[in-house]
CSV table of C-alpha atoms in Angstrom, one decimal:
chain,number,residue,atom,x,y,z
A,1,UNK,CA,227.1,2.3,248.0
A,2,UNK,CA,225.7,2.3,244.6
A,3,UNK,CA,224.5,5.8,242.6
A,4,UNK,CA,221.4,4.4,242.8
A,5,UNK,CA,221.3,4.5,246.5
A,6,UNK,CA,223.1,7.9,246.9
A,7,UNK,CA,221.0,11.2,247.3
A,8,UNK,CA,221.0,12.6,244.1
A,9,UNK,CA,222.8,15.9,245.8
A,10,UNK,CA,225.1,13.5,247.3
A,11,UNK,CA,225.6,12.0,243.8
A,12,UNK,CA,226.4,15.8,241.6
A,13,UNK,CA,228.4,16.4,244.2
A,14,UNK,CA,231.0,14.2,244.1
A,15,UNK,CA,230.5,14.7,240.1
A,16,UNK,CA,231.9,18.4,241.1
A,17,UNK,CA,234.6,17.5,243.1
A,18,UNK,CA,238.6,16.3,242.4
A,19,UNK,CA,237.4,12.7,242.5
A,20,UNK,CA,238.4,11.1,238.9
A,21,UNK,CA,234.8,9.5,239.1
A,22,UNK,CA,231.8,9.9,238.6
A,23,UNK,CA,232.7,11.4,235.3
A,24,UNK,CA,230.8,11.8,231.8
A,25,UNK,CA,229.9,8.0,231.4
A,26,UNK,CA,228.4,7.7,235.2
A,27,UNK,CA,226.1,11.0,234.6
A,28,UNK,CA,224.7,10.1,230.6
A,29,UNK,CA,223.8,7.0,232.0
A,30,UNK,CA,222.1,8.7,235.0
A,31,UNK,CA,220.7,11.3,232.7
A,32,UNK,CA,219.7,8.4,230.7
A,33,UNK,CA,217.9,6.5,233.6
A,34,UNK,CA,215.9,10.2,234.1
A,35,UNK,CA,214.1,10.1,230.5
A,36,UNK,CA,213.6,6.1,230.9
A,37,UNK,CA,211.8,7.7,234.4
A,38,UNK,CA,209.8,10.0,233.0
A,39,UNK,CA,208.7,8.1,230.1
A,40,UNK,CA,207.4,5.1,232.6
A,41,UNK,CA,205.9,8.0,234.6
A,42,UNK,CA,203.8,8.7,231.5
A,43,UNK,CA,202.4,5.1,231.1
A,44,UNK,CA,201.6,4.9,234.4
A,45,UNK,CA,199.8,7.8,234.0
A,46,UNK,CA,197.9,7.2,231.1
A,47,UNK,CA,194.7,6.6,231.3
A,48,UNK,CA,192.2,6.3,227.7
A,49,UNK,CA,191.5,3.6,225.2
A,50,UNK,CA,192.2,0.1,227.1
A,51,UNK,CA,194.0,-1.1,224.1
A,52,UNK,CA,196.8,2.2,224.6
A,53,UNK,CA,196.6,1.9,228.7
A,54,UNK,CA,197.3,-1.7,228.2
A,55,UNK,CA,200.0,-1.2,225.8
A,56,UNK,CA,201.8,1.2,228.0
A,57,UNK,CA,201.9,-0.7,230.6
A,58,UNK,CA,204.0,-3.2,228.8
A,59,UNK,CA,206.5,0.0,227.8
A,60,UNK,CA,206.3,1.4,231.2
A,61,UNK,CA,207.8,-2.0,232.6
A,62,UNK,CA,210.1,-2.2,229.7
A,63,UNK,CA,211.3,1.5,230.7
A,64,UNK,CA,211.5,0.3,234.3
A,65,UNK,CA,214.1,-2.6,233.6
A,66,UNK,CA,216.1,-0.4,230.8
A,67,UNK,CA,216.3,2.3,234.0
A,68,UNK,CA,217.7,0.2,236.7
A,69,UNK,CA,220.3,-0.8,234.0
A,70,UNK,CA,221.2,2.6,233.1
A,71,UNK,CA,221.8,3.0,236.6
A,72,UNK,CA,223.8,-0.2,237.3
A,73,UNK,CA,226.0,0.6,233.8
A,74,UNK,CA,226.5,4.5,236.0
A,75,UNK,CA,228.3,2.3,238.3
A,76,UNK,CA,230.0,-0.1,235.8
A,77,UNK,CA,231.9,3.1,234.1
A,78,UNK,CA,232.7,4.1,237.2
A,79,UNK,CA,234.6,1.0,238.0
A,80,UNK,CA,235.9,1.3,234.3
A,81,UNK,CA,237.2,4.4,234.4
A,82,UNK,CA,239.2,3.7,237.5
A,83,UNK,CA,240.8,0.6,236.1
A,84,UNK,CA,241.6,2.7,233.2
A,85,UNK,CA,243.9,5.1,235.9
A,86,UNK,CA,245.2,2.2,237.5
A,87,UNK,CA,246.0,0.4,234.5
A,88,UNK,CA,248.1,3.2,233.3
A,89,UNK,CA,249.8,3.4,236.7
A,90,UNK,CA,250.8,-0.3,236.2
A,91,UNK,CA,252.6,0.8,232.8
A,92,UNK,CA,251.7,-2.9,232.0
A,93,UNK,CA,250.4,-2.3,227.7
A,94,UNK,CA,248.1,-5.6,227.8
A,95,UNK,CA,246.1,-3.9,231.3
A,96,UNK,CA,246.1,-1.0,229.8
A,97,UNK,CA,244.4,-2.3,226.9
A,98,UNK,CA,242.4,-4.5,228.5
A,99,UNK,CA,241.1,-1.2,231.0
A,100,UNK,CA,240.8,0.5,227.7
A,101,UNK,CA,238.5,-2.4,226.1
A,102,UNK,CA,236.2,-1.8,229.1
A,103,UNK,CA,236.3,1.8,228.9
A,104,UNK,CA,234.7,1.4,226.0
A,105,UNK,CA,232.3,-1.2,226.2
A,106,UNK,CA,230.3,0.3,228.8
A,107,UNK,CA,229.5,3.6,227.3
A,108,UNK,CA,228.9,1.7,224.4
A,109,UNK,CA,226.0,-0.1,226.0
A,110,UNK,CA,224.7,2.8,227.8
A,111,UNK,CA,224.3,4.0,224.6
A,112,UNK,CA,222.1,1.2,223.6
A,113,UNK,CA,220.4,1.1,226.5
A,114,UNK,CA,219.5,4.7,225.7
A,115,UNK,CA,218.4,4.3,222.2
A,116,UNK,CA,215.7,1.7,223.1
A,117,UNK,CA,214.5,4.4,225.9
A,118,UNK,CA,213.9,6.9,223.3
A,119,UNK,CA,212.6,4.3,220.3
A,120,UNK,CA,210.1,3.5,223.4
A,121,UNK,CA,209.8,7.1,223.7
A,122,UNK,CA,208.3,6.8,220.4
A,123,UNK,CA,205.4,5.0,221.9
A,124,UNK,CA,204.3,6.9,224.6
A,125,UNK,CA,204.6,10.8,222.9
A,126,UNK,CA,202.6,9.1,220.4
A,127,UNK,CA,199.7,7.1,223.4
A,128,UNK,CA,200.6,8.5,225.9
A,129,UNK,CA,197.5,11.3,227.8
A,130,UNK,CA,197.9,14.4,226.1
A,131,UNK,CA,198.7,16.5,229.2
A,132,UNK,CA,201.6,14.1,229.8
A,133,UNK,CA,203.3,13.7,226.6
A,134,UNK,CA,205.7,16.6,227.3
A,135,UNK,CA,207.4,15.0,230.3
A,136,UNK,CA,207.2,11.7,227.6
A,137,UNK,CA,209.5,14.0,225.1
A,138,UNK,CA,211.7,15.1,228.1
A,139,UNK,CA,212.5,12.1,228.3
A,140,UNK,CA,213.3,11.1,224.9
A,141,UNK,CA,215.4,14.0,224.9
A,142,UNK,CA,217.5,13.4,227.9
A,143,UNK,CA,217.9,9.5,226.8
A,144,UNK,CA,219.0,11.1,223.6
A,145,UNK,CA,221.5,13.5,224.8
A,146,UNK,CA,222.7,10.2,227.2
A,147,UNK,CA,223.2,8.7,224.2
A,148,UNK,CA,224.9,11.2,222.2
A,149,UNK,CA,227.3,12.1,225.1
A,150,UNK,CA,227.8,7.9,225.3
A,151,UNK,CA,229.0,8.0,222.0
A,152,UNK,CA,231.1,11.0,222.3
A,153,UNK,CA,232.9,8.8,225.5
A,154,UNK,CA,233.0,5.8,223.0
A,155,UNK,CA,234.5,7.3,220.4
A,156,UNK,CA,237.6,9.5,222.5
A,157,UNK,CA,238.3,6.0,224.5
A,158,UNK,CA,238.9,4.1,220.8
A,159,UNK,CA,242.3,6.5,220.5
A,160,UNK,CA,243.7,4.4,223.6
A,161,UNK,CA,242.9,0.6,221.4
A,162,UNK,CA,246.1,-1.1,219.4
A,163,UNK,CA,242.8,-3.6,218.1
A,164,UNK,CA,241.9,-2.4,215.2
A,165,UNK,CA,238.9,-5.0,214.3
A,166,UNK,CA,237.8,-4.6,217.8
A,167,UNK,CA,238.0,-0.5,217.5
A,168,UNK,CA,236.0,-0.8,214.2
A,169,UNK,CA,233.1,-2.9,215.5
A,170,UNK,CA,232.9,-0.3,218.1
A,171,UNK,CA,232.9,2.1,215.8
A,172,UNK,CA,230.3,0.7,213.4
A,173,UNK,CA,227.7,0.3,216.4
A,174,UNK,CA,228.2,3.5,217.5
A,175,UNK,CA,227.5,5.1,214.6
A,176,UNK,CA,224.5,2.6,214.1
A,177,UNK,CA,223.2,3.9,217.9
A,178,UNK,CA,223.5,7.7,217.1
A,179,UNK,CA,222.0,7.6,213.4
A,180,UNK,CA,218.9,5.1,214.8
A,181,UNK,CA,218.4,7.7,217.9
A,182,UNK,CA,218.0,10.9,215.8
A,183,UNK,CA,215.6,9.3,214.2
A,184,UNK,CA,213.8,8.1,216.9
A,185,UNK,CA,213.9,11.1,218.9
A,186,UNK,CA,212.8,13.2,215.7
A,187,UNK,CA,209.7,10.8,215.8
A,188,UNK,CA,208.8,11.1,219.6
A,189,UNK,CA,209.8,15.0,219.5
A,190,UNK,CA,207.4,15.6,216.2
A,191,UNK,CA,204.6,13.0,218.6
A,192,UNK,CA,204.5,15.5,221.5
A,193,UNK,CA,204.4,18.7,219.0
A,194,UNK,CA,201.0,17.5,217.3
């Protein structure tokens, strides 16, 4: 069964349990699907000029697709994280680095896949119907934490690389991915507070 088809109860729970996973990655990027929900929520709730209705819409089904990945990347650092443990049972170097790789990767993109949440966020604090825009800048800010705590994950898994070009390009783009998301989220924040 996939996060997305568990309960969410049934999902915190085994967060807060001795399982090894779901851990940090799995809930960012679920965190990070919520603020991609409750942006879409606010284009589908917009109503107003044509022009901004019309331009939501294309947002809202952007925010759809960047959700569902979010939740599909929840279940892709699962899987990485437990290749990580078995890789390091295995005492084989080239799995473990290969489990680290991955470890990495994923958080990585669920970072990305954050930051376009909250640069769409952008949008829709700034269209969005005023009585809705504060659910709009919930959202930005839970995609932003997601993406924050992403980075975090990325940046304590690139101790475990020997590759050093490979553990510089990862550290270049998530640097890139936290820098680009304050910004955004200072823009969609500032949106919703005028």
């Amino acid at each position: 069964m996939t996060f997305a088809d568990q309960p969410i109860g049934e999902f915190l729970d085994g967060v807060a349990s001795g399982q090894v996973t779901p851990s940090g990655g799995a809930v960012a990027a679920v965190g990070g699907a919520m603020g991609a929900a409750l942006c879409e929520m606010v284009c589908i709730h917009t109503a107003g000029t044509e022009e901004a209705a019309t331009e939501l819409s294309g947002v809202g089904d952007t925010l759809a697709d960047r959700r569902e990945r979010l939740l599909a990347l929840a279940d892709e650092d699962a899987a990485a994280v437990d290749a990580v443990g078995a890789a390091f049972e295995s005492g084989d170097d080239d799995r473990i680095q290969a489990a680290a790789k991955r470890s990495t990767k994923v958080p990585l993109e669920t970072a990305e896949v954050c930051l376009d949440v909250v640069e769409h966020a952008r949008t829709v604090t700034a269209k969005g119907t005023p009585v809705a825009v504060p659910d709009a800048a919930v959202g930005a800010l839970l995609a932003a934490a997601a993406l924050q705590a992403s980075v975090a994950t990325v940046r304590a898994n690139l101790d475990m690389i020997d590759d050093e070009s490979f553990v510089a390009a990862m550290k270049q783009r998530a640097d890139e991915a936290e820098a680009a998301g304050e910004a955004a989220l200072d823009e969609a924040v500032a949106n919703a507070e005028n």
